Coordinates of C-alpha atoms in Angstrom, one line a residue:
X9 CA 0.2 0.0 0.2
X10 CA 1.1 3.7 -1.1
X11 CA 2.4 5.9 2.4
X12 CA 0.0 8.4 0.8
X13 CA -2.8 6.1 0.9
X14 CA -2.3 4.7 4.1
X15 CA -2.0 8.2 6.3
X16 CA -5.4 9.1 4.6
X17 CA -7.3 5.7 5.5
X18 CA -6.3 6.3 9.0
X19 CA -7.5 10.3 8.8
X20 CA -10.9 8.8 7.6
X21 CA -11.0 6.5 10.6
X22 CA -10.5 8.9 13.3
X23 CA -13.4 10.9 11.5
X24 CA -15.4 8.3 12.0
X25 CA -14.3 7.3 15.6
X26 CA -15.9 10.9 16.1
X27 CA -12.9 12.9 15.5
X28 CA -13.1 17.0 14.3
X29 CA -12.7 17.4 10.4
X30 CA -10.2 19.9 11.1
X31 CA -8.3 18.1 13.8
X32 CA -8.0 15.4 12.0
X33 CA -6.8 16.8 9.0
X34 CA -4.5 18.9 10.7
X35 CA -2.7 16.1 12.2
X36 CA -2.6 15.1 8.3
X37 CA -0.5 18.0 8.2
X38 CA 1.3 18.6 11.2
X39 CA 2.9 14.5 11.1
X40 CA 2.1 12.5 7.9
X41 CA 2.7 15.0 5.1
X42 CA 6.7 15.4 6.4
X43 CA 6.5 11.4 6.9
X44 CA 5.0 11.5 2.7
X45 CA 7.7 14.0 1.9
X46 CA 10.4 11.9 3.9
X47 CA 9.1 8.8 1.7
X48 CA 9.4 10.6 -1.7
X49 CA 12.8 12.4 -0.5
X50 CA 14.5 8.6 -0.7
X51 CA 12.8 7.8 -4.0
X52 CA 9.6 5.8 -1.7
X53 CA 5.9 5.5 -2.4
X54 CA 5.2 2.1 -0.6
X55 CA 4.6 1.8 3.4
X56 CA 7.1 -0.4 4.3
X57 CA 8.9 -1.4 8.0
X58 CA 12.2 -0.4 6.7
X59 CA 11.7 3.2 5.6
X60 CA 9.7 3.5 9.0
X61 CA 13.0 2.8 10.7
X62 CA 14.7 5.4 9.0
X63 CA 12.1 7.8 8.9
X64 CA 12.2 7.3 13.5
X65 CA 16.1 7.9 12.8
X66 CA 15.9 11.1 10.5
X67 CA 13.7 12.7 13.1
X68 CA 15.6 11.5 16.3
X69 CA 18.5 13.7 14.5
X70 CA 16.6 16.1 13.5
X71 CA 15.5 16.4 17.5
X72 CA 19.2 16.0 18.9
X73 CA 20.1 19.1 16.4
X74 CA 16.9 21.6 18.3
X75 CA 15.3 21.3 14.9
X76 CA 12.1 20.0 16.9
X77 CA 11.2 19.5 20.2
X78 CA 11.0 16.3 22.6
X79 CA 7.6 16.7 23.0
X80 CA 6.7 16.9 18.8
X81 CA 9.3 14.0 18.8
X82 CA 7.7 11.8 20.9
X83 CA 3.8 13.2 19.2
X84 CA 6.1 11.6 15.6
X85 CA 6.4 8.5 17.5
X86 CA 3.3 8.2 18.7
X87 CA 1.6 8.7 14.9
X88 CA 3.7 5.9 13.6
X89 CA 3.2 3.5 15.8
X90 CA -0.6 4.0 15.0
X91 CA -0.1 4.0 11.8
X92 CA 1.7 0.7 11.5
X93 CA -0.9 -0.9 14.0
X94 CA -2.8 0.4 11.0
X95 CA -1.4 -1.2 8.4
X96 CA -0.8 -4.3 10.8
X97 CA -4.9 -4.7 11.7
X98 CA -6.8 -2.4 9.7
X99 CA -7.9 -0.6 12.9
X100 CA -7.2 1.9 15.5
X101 CA -6.1 1.5 19.0
X102 CA -6.7 3.8 21.6
X103 CA -4.7 2.5 24.4
X104 CA -2.5 4.4 26.8
X105 CA 1.2 3.8 26.8
X106 CA 2.1 2.0 29.6
X107 CA 4.7 3.7 31.9
X108 CA 8.6 1.6 32.4
X109 CA 9.2 0.8 35.5
X110 CA 12.2 2.1 37.5
X111 CA 13.6 -1.2 38.8
X112 CA 15.2 -3.1 35.6
X113 CA 15.5 -6.5 35.7
X114 CA 17.7 -8.6 33.6
X115 CA 16.2 -11.8 31.7
X116 CA 16.7 -14.2 34.1
X117 CA 15.0 -12.0 37.0
X118 CA 12.5 -11.6 34.3
X119 CA 11.4 -14.9 33.1
X120 CA 11.2 -15.6 37.1
X121 CA 8.7 -12.9 37.8
X122 CA 6.8 -14.4 34.3
X123 CA 6.6 -17.6 35.6
X124 CA 5.3 -16.1 39.3
X125 CA 2.9 -14.7 37.6
X126 CA 1.7 -17.4 35.7
X127 CA 1.6 -20.0 39.2
X128 CA -0.9 -18.1 41.3
X129 CA -4.7 -16.5 40.1
X130 CA -3.4 -12.5 41.3
X131 CA -6.6 -10.4 41.9
X132 CA -6.3 -7.6 38.8
X133 CA -6.1 -4.9 41.9
X134 CA -3.2 -6.5 43.3
X135 CA -1.4 -8.1 40.2
X136 CA 0.2 -4.5 39.7
X137 CA 1.5 -4.2 43.5
X138 CA 3.3 -8.0 43.1
X139 CA 4.9 -7.0 39.8
X140 CA 6.2 -3.7 42.2
X141 CA 7.1 -5.7 44.6
X142 CA 9.0 -8.1 43.3
X143 CA 11.0 -5.8 40.1
X144 CA 11.8 -3.9 43.1
X145 CA 13.7 -6.7 45.0
X146 CA 15.5 -8.0 42.2
X147 CA 16.2 -5.1 40.6
X148 CA 17.8 -4.7 44.1
X149 CA 19.9 -8.0 44.2
X150 CA 21.4 -6.6 40.8
X151 CA 22.5 -3.6 42.2
X152 CA 24.1 -5.7 45.3
X153 CA 26.1 -8.0 42.7
X154 CA 23.5 -10.9 42.7
X155 CA 22.5 -11.5 38.5
X156 CA 20.7 -14.5 39.7
X157 CA 19.8 -16.3 42.7
X158 CA 22.9 -18.2 43.6
X159 CA 24.4 -17.0 47.0
X160 CA 21.2 -15.7 48.1
X161 CA 19.7 -15.8 51.3
X162 CA 18.9 -14.9 54.7
X163 CA 21.4 -12.2 54.9
X164 CA 20.7 -10.5 51.5
X165 CA 16.9 -10.5 52.6
X166 CA 17.7 -9.4 56.4
X167 CA 19.6 -6.6 54.4
X168 CA 16.9 -5.7 52.0
X169 CA 14.1 -5.8 54.8
X170 CA 16.6 -3.2 56.7
X171 CA 16.8 -1.1 53.0
X172 CA 12.9 -1.2 53.4
X173 CA 12.4 0.3 56.1
X174 CA 14.7 3.2 55.7
X175 CA 12.5 4.2 52.2
X176 CA 9.5 2.8 52.5
X177 CA 6.0 3.4 55.1
X178 CA 4.8 1.0 57.3
X179 CA 2.1 -0.4 54.9
X180 CA 4.6 -0.5 51.8
X181 CA 6.6 -2.7 53.5
X182 CA 4.0 -5.2 55.0
X183 CA 2.7 -5.3 51.8
X184 CA 6.3 -6.3 50.2
X185 CA 7.0 -8.9 53.0
X186 CA 3.2 -10.1 52.1
X187 CA 4.7 -10.4 48.2
X188 CA 7.8 -12.1 48.7
X189 CA 6.4 -14.6 51.2
X190 CA 4.3 -15.6 48.3
X191 CA 7.5 -15.1 45.6
X192 CA 10.1 -17.8 48.0
X193 CA 7.3 -20.2 48.2
X194 CA 7.1 -20.5 44.5
X195 CA 10.8 -20.5 44.2
X196 CA 11.2 -22.9 46.6
X197 CA 8.3 -25.1 44.9
X198 CA 9.9 -24.7 41.4
X199 CA 13.5 -25.6 42.9
X200 CA 15.0 -22.0 42.9
X201 CA 15.9 -21.9 46.4
X202 CA 16.0 -24.2 48.9
X203 CA 13.8 -22.8 51.7
X204 CA 11.0 -20.3 51.8
X205 CA 11.6 -18.1 54.6
X206 CA 8.7 -17.8 55.9
X207 CA 9.6 -17.1 59.5
X208 CA 11.9 -14.1 58.8
X209 CA 9.0 -12.7 56.2
X210 CA 6.4 -13.0 58.7
X211 CA 7.3 -10.8 60.7
X212 CA 4.4 -8.2 62.3
X213 CA 4.5 -5.0 60.8
X214 CA 2.4 -1.9 63.3
X215 CA 0.6 -0.1 60.5
X216 CA -0.7 3.5 61.2
X217 CA -4.7 3.4 60.8
X218 CA -5.8 6.9 59.9
X219 CA -9.2 7.9 59.9
X220 CA -10.1 9.7 56.8
X221 CA -13.1 12.3 56.4
X222 CA -16.5 12.0 55.2
X223 CA -17.7 14.2 52.6
X224 CA -20.0 16.8 54.2
X225 CA -22.9 18.2 52.4
X226 CA -21.6 21.2 52.5
X227 CA -18.9 20.6 50.3
X228 CA -20.6 18.6 48.0
X229 CA -23.2 21.2 47.4
X230 CA -20.2 23.4 46.6
X231 CA -19.2 20.8 44.3
X232 CA -22.3 20.2 42.7
X233 CA -22.9 24.4 42.1
X234 CA -19.4 24.8 40.0
X235 CA -20.8 22.1 37.4
X236 CA -22.0 23.6 34.3
X237 CA -25.3 22.0 33.7
X238 CA -25.0 23.3 29.8
X239 CA -22.3 20.9 29.0
X240 CA -22.1 17.6 28.6
X241 CA -19.2 17.5 30.6
X242 CA -21.0 19.0 33.3
X243 CA -24.4 16.5 32.9
X244 CA -21.8 13.5 33.1
X245 CA -20.1 14.5 36.0
X246 CA -23.1 15.3 37.7
X247 CA -24.3 12.0 37.3
X248 CA -21.4 10.5 38.6
X249 CA -20.7 12.5 41.8
X250 CA -24.2 11.5 42.7
X251 CA -24.0 8.2 42.2
X252 CA -21.1 8.0 45.3
X253 CA -23.1 10.9 47.4
X254 CA -26.3 9.2 46.8
X255 CA -25.6 5.4 46.0
X256 CA -21.9 5.2 47.6
X257 CA -20.8 3.5 44.4
X258 CA -16.6 3.4 44.1
X259 CA -15.6 5.3 41.4
X260 CA -13.6 1.9 39.4
X261 CA -17.3 0.2 39.7
X262 CA -18.9 3.4 38.2
X263 CA -16.6 3.8 35.5
X264 CA -17.4 0.1 34.0
X265 CA -21.0 0.4 35.0
X266 CA -23.3 -0.5 31.6
X267 CA -26.5 0.6 30.4
X268 CA -27.9 -3.5 31.3
X269 CA -26.7 -2.7 34.6
X270 CA -29.9 -0.4 35.9
X271 CA -32.7 -2.0 36.1
X272 CA -35.7 0.9 35.3
X273 CA -38.9 -0.4 36.0
X274 CA -37.6 -2.4 39.7
X275 CA -35.5 0.9 40.3
X276 CA -32.2 -1.4 41.2
X277 CA -28.5 -1.5 40.3
X278 CA -26.5 -3.7 39.8
X279 CA -23.1 -4.5 40.0
X280 CA -20.3 -6.8 40.4
X281 CA -17.7 -5.0 42.6
X282 CA -14.5 -4.5 41.3
X283 CA -12.7 -4.9 44.1
X284 CA -14.4 -8.2 45.7
X285 CA -15.7 -9.2 42.6
X286 CA -19.4 -9.6 45.3
X287 CA -22.7 -8.3 43.3
X288 CA -24.4 -5.7 44.9
X289 CA -28.2 -4.6 44.3
X290 CA -28.4 -1.0 45.0
X291 CA -31.7 1.3 44.8
X292 CA -31.9 4.0 42.0
X293 CA -33.0 6.5 44.0
X294 CA -35.4 9.3 42.1
X295 CA -32.5 12.1 42.1
X296 CA -29.8 9.6 40.5
X297 CA -32.4 8.2 38.1
X298 CA -32.9 11.0 36.3
X299 CA -29.6 12.5 36.7
X300 CA -28.3 9.4 34.6
X301 CA -31.3 8.9 32.2
X302 CA -31.0 13.0 31.2
X303 CA -27.3 12.2 30.2
X304 CA -27.8 8.9 28.6
X305 CA -30.8 10.3 26.7
X306 CA -29.8 14.3 25.9
X307 CA -26.0 13.9 26.5
X308 CA -24.6 10.8 25.9
X309 CA -22.5 10.6 22.7
X310 CA -24.0 8.3 20.2
X311 CA -21.7 5.1 19.8
X312 CA -21.8 1.4 20.5
X313 CA -20.5 1.3 23.7
X314 CA -22.5 -0.9 26.8
X315 CA -20.7 1.3 29.4
X316 CA -22.9 4.6 30.3
X317 CA -19.9 6.8 31.1
X318 CA -18.0 7.9 28.2
X319 CA -14.8 10.2 27.2
X320 CA -16.1 14.3 26.4
X321 CA -13.5 14.3 23.1
X322 CA -13.3 11.7 20.3
X323 CA -12.9 8.7 20.4
X324 CA -15.8 8.5 22.6
X325 CA -15.3 5.9 25.1
X326 CA -15.1 4.3 28.3
X327 CA -12.5 5.5 31.1
X328 CA -9.3 3.6 31.2
X329 CA -8.9 4.7 35.0
X330 CA -10.9 5.5 37.6
X331 CA -8.5 7.8 38.4
X332 CA -9.6 10.2 35.6
X333 CA -12.3 10.3 37.9
X334 CA -10.8 11.6 41.1
X335 CA -8.6 13.9 39.4
X336 CA -11.8 15.7 37.8
X337 CA -13.3 15.8 41.2
X338 CA -10.2 17.3 42.6
X339 CA -10.6 19.9 40.2
X340 CA -14.1 20.7 41.5
X341 CA -12.9 20.9 45.0
X342 CA -10.6 23.8 43.5
X343 CA -13.2 25.4 41.8
X344 CA -15.2 25.3 44.5
X345 CA -13.0 26.7 46.9
X346 CA -12.5 23.8 48.7
X347 CA -9.2 23.7 50.7
X348 CA -6.9 20.6 50.3
X349 CA -4.1 18.9 51.2
X350 CA -2.0 16.0 49.8
X351 CA -3.8 13.0 51.8
X352 CA -6.3 14.8 53.3
X353 CA -9.0 12.3 52.2
X354 CA -11.2 14.7 50.8
X355 CA -11.4 13.2 47.1
X356 CA -13.8 11.3 45.3
X357 CA -13.8 8.4 47.4
X358 CA -15.0 10.5 50.5
X359 CA -18.8 10.6 49.3
X360 CA -18.7 6.9 50.0
X361 CA -17.2 7.3 53.5
X362 CA -20.1 9.5 53.7
X363 CA -22.9 7.2 52.5
X364 CA -21.2 4.7 55.4
X365 CA -21.0 7.4 58.1
X366 CA -24.7 8.4 57.3
X367 CA -26.3 5.1 57.2
X368 CA -24.3 4.6 61.0
X369 CA -25.4 7.7 62.3
X370 CA -28.9 6.9 61.3
X371 CA -29.0 3.6 63.3
X372 CA -28.6 1.2 60.7
X373 CA -26.6 -1.6 62.0
X374 CA -22.7 -2.2 61.3
X375 CA -24.2 -5.6 59.2
X376 CA -26.8 -3.7 57.0
X377 CA -24.0 -1.0 56.2
X378 CA -21.4 -3.7 55.4
X379 CA -23.9 -5.3 53.1
X380 CA -25.1 -2.0 51.8
X381 CA -21.8 -1.0 50.5
X382 CA -20.4 -4.8 49.3
X383 CA -17.7 -5.3 52.0
X384 CA -16.4 -8.1 51.8
X385 CA -15.8 -8.6 56.5
X386 CA -18.0 -6.8 58.3
X387 CA -15.0 -5.1 60.2
X388 CA -14.3 -2.9 56.8
X389 CA -17.6 -1.4 57.7
X390 CA -16.7 -0.7 61.5
X391 CA -13.9 2.4 60.3
X392 CA -17.4 4.2 60.0
X393 CA -18.3 3.8 63.8
X394 CA -15.3 6.3 64.2
X395 CA -17.2 9.1 62.3
X396 CA -20.2 9.0 64.3
X397 CA -18.9 12.2 66.6
X398 CA -21.8 12.4 68.2
X399 CA -23.0 8.8 69.3
X400 CA -19.2 8.3 70.5
X401 CA -19.6 11.2 72.7
X402 CA -21.9 8.9 74.9
X403 CA -19.0 6.6 74.9
X404 CA -16.8 8.9 76.6
X405 CA -17.0 8.4 80.3
X406 CA -16.4 11.1 83.0
X407 CA -14.4 11.7 85.7
X408 CA -16.1 10.6 88.7
X409 CA -13.7 9.2 91.4
X410 CA -10.8 10.9 89.5
X411 CA -9.2 13.6 91.7
X412 CA -8.2 17.1 89.5
X413 CA -5.6 18.8 90.6
X414 CA -3.9 21.7 88.9

């Protein structure tokens, strides 16, 4: 296929995905026209991977000589990757580029890690932590002069744990020991280690238990007041915030909520929770239902995705990460003048804590709160008792029998 024809097909695919004429053809002018000109200067007009490599080297040389900036160079690389994928599959792939690990490991440890991950079924929520903990440990071993596990024993593990204590918080150390215990159990069972060091890796780590605040009605109303209800993003985010504030859904479950998860006749929301894999059935209150209905019927892009909430810019597709919800809520807090400090617990998840707190203060039993919020254990709901300051005061002891002196 000729390179010019391929570039035009990519532009047409972007138009079908929802890009505006201006945006799609400006990308053609900025990225594809220079590529086509480079092909012609080399006497070529047929697409080939060899020519793409040459164009990459040419673009890198231009960056090195200051003709283009680093940002533009990476934009060119993304455009090249998209062009190659379209040539091979006939489709555009909308995926974010994964960040490289800051803990590089050699092939020996990389193969070990792959086998370890295949040896046990890790939940999606913990798989990333397992990879992080394993790569951190393997990278440290390499820095200590161990390209493989030969010679690695108790002394090295003890030294690594001490290094973790010097640089990490208690919660991170707890997770590292937990996953290293699993790792060494695999290494022993697979013959890579003579011991599993179970006792050494089972040391108790005292973790700080912090009581995070629940969102207040005053703050939530201030956030809702700054929403632009004459825009797609305002209508979408209004429904999202109500799902957190009224129903108590986690952000990860909101972005995965599908059109078929809502039973409009029964007034129910049926969700299989991502974190716990526990199905829950929640009431679809009138305000939440009207907000979702308005977004779906009047504002949601007309695309064939099953998920309810979509991006507002093309390509119109579902959210890939729940962090987007939290980040957007933080922006609204800033616009509403709500004072925030890092790790203050006033983010989007504080809406869910407010639902738990409100139920507890209303006299709802902890067991019921746990069931409504879909916890795997009742103890998870007991933290909401700590937020019930009014009833906790009734548990305070007086000073009868205690001599008070100045």
